[in-house]
């Protein structure tokens, strides 16, 4: 299926690994030129090169922390007017809310609510002018089904979701859609870190934790990042202009 976005430009945040990388790969397979961002230069460059080699699209890398104003300025200097924006950042640490300080909360809200809003603020009006824009926020299934130890994530991402539902209603008439992808358990480094924490807390070994988590998924397995990337590319397709404000 041709998604009709060949030649478009996308900023894909936090994309050297995991779900962000999967989104970048699938967009590139549709012929979209990319700006890829992560803090670690080496993994970012390796990921970018493998996408260039596979697809031949133009890939620019920006080694930056997307959750800082300086990082966002660097990215927007390279690509001030993307057609597609995929927001993403590392998730907040798990834990017990009794141990979290105000600073912990501010940093979670900064990374997982205010950073995507700032990226949207910097790009959405130009999308509206050009009558094409696709914004996908990578959030978490914890927005709909809160996970006990991920209180910082549950809270910050719910804030983003609320904001986006209002904005999506104002942009869709201009063919600018904003949707959220809420990953359940996908087989990435992040999932492994969460499983390790659960294993430590429960005194079980990591394999027992993974088996129990898989058993709780109706599919009986973890999702593959590639499957996530395909959903992202579909939402960014030319014919997806009537899908907006959704939480998938
Ligand atoms: P991952 O495999 O750990 O990959 C995270 C990617 O983001 C890496 O490329 C990392 O590179 C980059 N990154 C992290 N923080 C960044 C920052 N501040 N600025 C720029 N780049 C940054 O994680 P993932 O599983 O793909 O998760 C992506 C998001 O989905 C996270 O917010 C996670 O909480 C959420 N999520 C994931 C799952 C799941 O099952 N995997 C489920 C629910 C929610 P650097 O470290 O080099 O910066």
CSV table of C-alpha atoms and ligand atoms in Angstrom, one decimal:
chain,number,residue,atom,x,y,z
A,1,UNK,CA,0.0,0.0,0.0
A,2,UNK,CA,1.4,3.4,-1.0
A,3,UNK,CA,0.8,5.8,1.8
A,4,UNK,CA,1.3,8.8,-0.5
A,5,UNK,CA,4.0,10.6,1.6
A,6,UNK,CA,7.1,10.1,-0.6
A,7,UNK,CA,9.3,13.2,-0.5
A,8,UNK,CA,7.7,14.5,2.8
A,9,UNK,CA,10.0,15.5,5.7
A,10,UNK,CA,9.7,14.1,9.2
A,11,UNK,CA,11.2,14.9,12.5
A,12,UNK,CA,11.3,11.7,14.6
A,13,UNK,CA,12.3,12.3,18.2
A,14,UNK,CA,14.2,9.8,20.3
A,15,UNK,CA,14.7,7.5,17.4
A,16,UNK,CA,18.1,5.7,17.6
A,17,UNK,CA,16.4,2.6,19.2
A,18,UNK,CA,13.1,1.0,20.1
A,19,UNK,CA,9.8,2.5,19.0
A,20,UNK,CA,11.1,5.8,17.7
A,21,UNK,CA,13.5,3.9,15.5
A,22,UNK,CA,10.7,1.7,14.2
A,23,UNK,CA,8.7,4.7,13.3
A,24,UNK,CA,11.7,6.3,11.5
A,25,UNK,CA,12.3,3.0,9.5
A,26,UNK,CA,8.7,2.7,8.4
A,27,UNK,CA,8.4,6.4,7.3
A,28,UNK,CA,11.7,6.0,5.4
A,29,UNK,CA,10.3,2.9,3.7
A,30,UNK,CA,7.5,5.2,2.5
A,31,UNK,CA,10.1,7.6,1.0
A,32,UNK,CA,10.0,10.2,3.8
A,33,UNK,CA,13.2,12.1,4.5
A,34,UNK,CA,14.1,12.1,8.1
A,35,UNK,CA,15.6,14.1,10.9
A,36,UNK,CA,16.5,11.6,13.6
A,37,UNK,CA,17.3,12.6,17.2
A,38,UNK,CA,18.8,10.9,20.2
A,39,UNK,CA,21.4,11.8,22.9
A,40,UNK,CA,23.9,9.1,22.1
A,41,UNK,CA,25.7,10.0,18.8
A,42,UNK,CA,27.1,6.6,18.0
A,43,UNK,CA,23.9,4.6,18.1
A,44,UNK,CA,22.0,7.4,16.3
A,45,UNK,CA,24.5,7.5,13.4
A,46,UNK,CA,24.5,3.6,13.1
A,47,UNK,CA,20.6,3.6,13.0
A,48,UNK,CA,20.6,6.5,10.5
A,49,UNK,CA,23.1,4.8,8.2
A,50,UNK,CA,21.2,1.5,8.2
A,51,UNK,CA,18.1,3.5,7.1
A,52,UNK,CA,20.0,5.3,4.4
A,53,UNK,CA,21.4,2.1,3.1
A,54,UNK,CA,18.1,0.3,3.1
A,55,UNK,CA,15.8,3.1,1.7
A,56,UNK,CA,18.0,5.8,0.1
A,57,UNK,CA,16.1,8.6,1.8
A,58,UNK,CA,17.9,11.6,3.1
A,59,UNK,CA,18.5,11.2,6.9
A,60,UNK,CA,19.9,14.0,9.0
A,61,UNK,CA,21.0,13.2,12.6
A,62,UNK,CA,20.9,15.6,15.5
A,63,UNK,CA,22.5,14.4,18.7
A,64,UNK,CA,20.6,16.2,21.4
A,65,UNK,CA,18.4,15.9,24.4
A,66,UNK,CA,15.0,16.7,23.1
A,67,UNK,CA,13.7,17.4,26.6
A,68,UNK,CA,15.9,20.6,26.8
A,69,UNK,CA,15.2,23.9,25.1
A,70,UNK,CA,18.7,23.8,23.7
A,71,UNK,CA,18.1,20.4,22.2
A,72,UNK,CA,14.8,21.5,20.6
A,73,UNK,CA,16.5,24.6,19.2
A,74,UNK,CA,19.2,22.5,17.5
A,75,UNK,CA,16.5,20.2,16.0
A,76,UNK,CA,14.3,23.0,14.7
A,77,UNK,CA,17.3,24.8,13.2
A,78,UNK,CA,17.9,21.8,11.0
A,79,UNK,CA,14.3,21.3,10.1
A,80,UNK,CA,12.0,24.2,11.0
A,81,UNK,CA,9.1,23.1,8.9
A,82,UNK,CA,8.5,19.3,9.0
A,83,UNK,CA,5.4,17.8,7.3
A,84,UNK,CA,5.4,15.0,9.9
A,85,UNK,CA,6.4,15.2,13.6
A,86,UNK,CA,6.8,12.1,15.8
A,87,UNK,CA,7.3,13.1,19.4
A,88,UNK,CA,9.0,10.7,21.8
A,89,UNK,CA,11.4,10.7,24.7
A,90,UNK,CA,12.5,8.2,27.3
A,91,UNK,CA,9.8,7.4,29.9
A,92,UNK,CA,10.1,8.5,33.5
A,93,UNK,CA,11.6,6.1,36.1
A,94,UNK,CA,9.3,3.6,37.8
A,95,UNK,CA,8.9,3.7,41.6
A,96,UNK,CA,6.8,4.5,44.6
A,97,UNK,CA,5.2,8.0,44.6
A,98,UNK,CA,6.2,8.5,48.3
A,99,UNK,CA,9.8,8.7,47.2
A,100,UNK,CA,9.3,11.2,44.4
A,101,UNK,CA,10.2,14.8,44.9
A,102,UNK,CA,8.7,17.8,43.2
A,103,UNK,CA,11.8,17.8,40.9
A,104,UNK,CA,11.0,14.2,39.8
A,105,UNK,CA,7.5,15.3,38.9
A,106,UNK,CA,8.7,18.4,37.1
A,107,UNK,CA,11.2,16.4,35.0
A,108,UNK,CA,8.5,13.8,34.1
A,109,UNK,CA,6.1,16.6,33.0
A,110,UNK,CA,8.9,18.3,31.2
A,111,UNK,CA,9.9,15.2,29.2
A,112,UNK,CA,6.6,13.6,28.5
A,113,UNK,CA,4.1,16.5,28.4
A,114,UNK,CA,5.8,19.8,27.8
A,115,UNK,CA,8.4,18.6,25.3
A,116,UNK,CA,5.9,17.3,22.8
A,117,UNK,CA,3.7,20.4,23.3
A,118,UNK,CA,6.7,22.6,22.6
A,119,UNK,CA,7.6,20.7,19.4
A,120,UNK,CA,4.0,20.9,18.3
A,121,UNK,CA,3.9,24.7,19.1
A,122,UNK,CA,7.0,25.2,17.0
A,123,UNK,CA,5.7,23.4,13.9
A,124,UNK,CA,1.9,23.2,13.8
A,125,UNK,CA,1.1,26.6,12.4
A,126,UNK,CA,3.4,26.1,9.4
A,127,UNK,CA,1.7,22.7,8.8
A,128,UNK,CA,-1.7,24.5,8.8
A,129,UNK,CA,-0.4,27.1,6.3
A,130,UNK,CA,0.8,24.3,4.0
A,131,UNK,CA,-2.5,22.3,4.5
A,132,UNK,CA,-0.7,19.1,5.4
A,133,UNK,CA,0.6,17.9,8.7
A,134,UNK,CA,0.8,14.6,10.6
A,135,UNK,CA,1.7,14.6,14.3
A,136,UNK,CA,2.0,11.4,16.2
A,137,UNK,CA,2.9,11.4,19.9
A,138,UNK,CA,4.3,8.2,21.4
A,139,UNK,CA,2.8,8.0,24.8
A,140,UNK,CA,1.8,4.8,26.7
A,141,UNK,CA,-1.0,2.4,27.3
A,142,UNK,CA,-0.6,3.6,30.9
A,143,UNK,CA,-2.8,6.6,29.8
A,144,UNK,CA,-5.8,4.2,29.6
A,145,UNK,CA,-4.6,1.5,31.9
A,146,UNK,CA,-2.4,3.0,34.6
A,147,UNK,CA,0.5,0.9,35.7
A,148,UNK,CA,1.1,1.1,39.5
A,149,UNK,CA,4.9,1.6,39.4
A,150,UNK,CA,4.7,4.1,36.5
A,151,UNK,CA,2.9,6.9,38.3
A,152,UNK,CA,5.1,9.6,36.8
A,153,UNK,CA,4.3,8.3,33.4
A,154,UNK,CA,0.6,7.9,34.1
A,155,UNK,CA,0.3,11.5,35.3
A,156,UNK,CA,2.5,13.3,32.8
A,157,UNK,CA,1.2,11.5,29.7
A,158,UNK,CA,-2.5,11.9,30.7
A,159,UNK,CA,-1.7,15.7,30.8
A,160,UNK,CA,-0.4,15.6,27.2
A,161,UNK,CA,-3.4,13.5,26.1
A,162,UNK,CA,-5.9,16.0,27.5
A,163,UNK,CA,-4.1,18.9,25.8
A,164,UNK,CA,-3.9,17.2,22.4
A,165,UNK,CA,-7.5,16.2,22.3
A,166,UNK,CA,-8.4,19.9,22.4
A,167,UNK,CA,-5.8,21.0,19.8
A,168,UNK,CA,-6.6,18.1,17.4
A,169,UNK,CA,-10.1,19.5,17.0
A,170,UNK,CA,-8.7,22.9,15.8
A,171,UNK,CA,-6.2,21.6,13.3
A,172,UNK,CA,-8.0,18.7,11.5
A,173,UNK,CA,-10.0,21.1,9.2
A,174,UNK,CA,-6.6,22.1,7.8
A,175,UNK,CA,-5.5,18.5,7.0
A,176,UNK,CA,-3.3,18.6,10.1
A,177,UNK,CA,-3.9,15.6,12.3
A,178,UNK,CA,-2.7,14.9,15.8
A,179,UNK,CA,-2.9,11.3,17.2
A,180,UNK,CA,-1.4,9.4,20.1
A,181,UNK,CA,0.1,5.9,19.9
A,182,UNK,CA,-0.1,4.2,23.3
A,183,UNK,CA,2.3,1.3,23.3
A,184,UNK,CA,1.4,-1.7,25.4
A,185,UNK,CA,4.4,-4.1,26.0
A,186,UNK,CA,6.7,-3.9,23.0
A,187,UNK,CA,10.0,-5.8,22.9
A,188,UNK,CA,12.5,-2.9,23.4
A,189,UNK,CA,15.3,-2.0,25.8
A,190,UNK,CA,12.7,0.0,27.8
A,191,UNK,CA,10.6,-3.0,28.4
A,192,UNK,CA,13.6,-5.0,29.6
A,193,UNK,CA,14.4,-2.2,32.1
A,194,UNK,CA,10.8,-2.2,33.5
A,195,UNK,CA,10.9,-6.0,33.8
A,196,UNK,CA,14.3,-5.9,35.6
A,197,UNK,CA,12.8,-3.4,38.2
A,198,UNK,CA,9.7,-5.7,38.6
A,199,UNK,CA,12.0,-8.7,39.1
A,200,UNK,CA,14.0,-6.8,41.7
A,201,UNK,CA,10.9,-5.7,43.6
A,202,UNK,CA,9.2,-9.1,43.5
A,203,UNK,CA,12.2,-11.3,44.1
A,204,UNK,CA,11.5,-13.3,40.9
A,205,UNK,CA,13.9,-13.8,38.1
A,206,UNK,CA,13.6,-11.8,34.9
A,207,UNK,CA,12.3,-14.8,32.8
A,208,UNK,CA,9.5,-15.4,35.2
A,209,UNK,CA,8.5,-11.7,35.0
A,210,UNK,CA,8.6,-11.7,31.2
A,211,UNK,CA,6.5,-14.9,31.1
A,212,UNK,CA,3.9,-13.5,33.4
A,213,UNK,CA,3.8,-10.2,31.4
A,214,UNK,CA,3.3,-12.1,28.1
A,215,UNK,CA,0.6,-14.2,29.7
A,216,UNK,CA,-1.3,-11.0,30.5
A,217,UNK,CA,-1.3,-9.8,26.9
A,218,UNK,CA,-4.2,-11.2,24.9
A,219,UNK,CA,-1.8,-11.9,22.0
A,220,UNK,CA,0.4,-14.0,24.3
A,221,UNK,CA,3.5,-12.2,23.3
A,222,UNK,CA,5.2,-8.8,23.2
A,223,UNK,CA,4.6,-6.5,20.3
A,224,UNK,CA,7.4,-6.1,17.7
A,225,UNK,CA,8.6,-2.6,17.3
A,226,UNK,CA,8.1,-3.0,13.5
A,227,UNK,CA,4.4,-3.5,14.1
A,228,UNK,CA,4.3,-0.2,16.0
A,229,UNK,CA,6.2,1.6,13.3
A,230,UNK,CA,3.7,0.5,10.7
A,231,UNK,CA,0.8,1.9,12.7
A,232,UNK,CA,2.7,5.2,13.0
A,233,UNK,CA,3.3,5.3,9.2
A,234,UNK,CA,-0.3,4.6,8.5
A,235,UNK,CA,-1.4,7.5,10.7
A,236,UNK,CA,1.0,9.7,8.8
A,237,UNK,CA,-0.4,8.7,5.4
A,238,UNK,CA,-1.9,11.1,2.9
A,239,UNK,CA,-5.3,9.3,3.2
A,240,UNK,CA,-5.4,9.4,7.0
A,241,UNK,CA,-6.5,13.0,7.2
A,242,UNK,CA,-9.9,12.1,8.8
A,243,UNK,CA,-8.2,10.3,11.7
A,244,UNK,CA,-7.4,12.8,14.4
A,245,UNK,CA,-7.4,13.2,18.2
A,246,UNK,CA,-7.3,9.4,18.6
A,247,UNK,CA,-5.6,7.3,21.2
A,248,UNK,CA,-4.6,4.0,19.6
B,1,LIG,P1,14.0,2.6,24.3
B,1,LIG,O1,14.1,1.3,23.5
B,1,LIG,O2,14.7,2.7,25.6
B,1,LIG,O3,14.5,3.7,23.3
B,1,LIG,C1,14.5,5.0,23.7
B,1,LIG,C2,15.1,5.9,22.5
B,1,LIG,O4,14.9,7.3,22.9
B,1,LIG,C3,16.6,5.8,22.4
B,1,LIG,O5,16.9,6.0,21.0
B,1,LIG,C4,17.1,6.9,23.2
B,1,LIG,O6,18.4,7.3,22.8
B,1,LIG,C5,16.1,8.0,22.9
B,1,LIG,N1,15.9,9.0,24.0
B,1,LIG,C6,15.6,8.8,25.2
B,1,LIG,N2,15.6,9.9,25.9
B,1,LIG,C7,15.9,10.9,25.0
B,1,LIG,C8,16.0,12.3,25.1
B,1,LIG,N3,15.8,12.9,26.3
B,1,LIG,N4,16.3,13.0,24.0
B,1,LIG,C9,16.5,12.4,22.8
B,1,LIG,N5,16.4,11.1,22.7
B,1,LIG,C10,16.1,10.3,23.8
B,1,LIG,O7,12.5,3.0,24.6
B,1,LIG,P2,11.1,2.5,23.8
B,1,LIG,O8,10.7,1.2,24.4
B,1,LIG,O9,11.3,2.7,22.4
B,1,LIG,O10,10.1,3.6,24.4
B,1,LIG,C11,9.8,4.8,23.8
B,1,LIG,C12,8.7,5.5,24.6
B,1,LIG,O11,7.6,4.7,24.7
B,1,LIG,C13,9.2,5.8,26.0
B,1,LIG,O12,8.7,7.0,26.5
B,1,LIG,C14,8.5,4.6,26.8
B,1,LIG,O13,8.3,5.0,28.2
B,1,LIG,C15,7.2,4.4,26.0
B,1,LIG,N6,6.6,3.1,26.2
B,1,LIG,C16,7.3,2.0,25.8
B,1,LIG,C17,6.6,0.8,26.0
B,1,LIG,C18,7.3,-0.5,25.5
B,1,LIG,O14,6.7,-1.6,25.7
B,1,LIG,N7,8.4,-0.5,24.9
B,1,LIG,C19,5.4,0.7,26.6
B,1,LIG,C20,4.8,1.8,27.1
B,1,LIG,C21,5.4,3.1,26.8
B,1,LIG,P3,19.5,8.0,23.8
B,1,LIG,O15,19.4,7.2,25.1
B,1,LIG,O16,20.8,7.9,23.1
B,1,LIG,O17,19.0,9.4,23.9
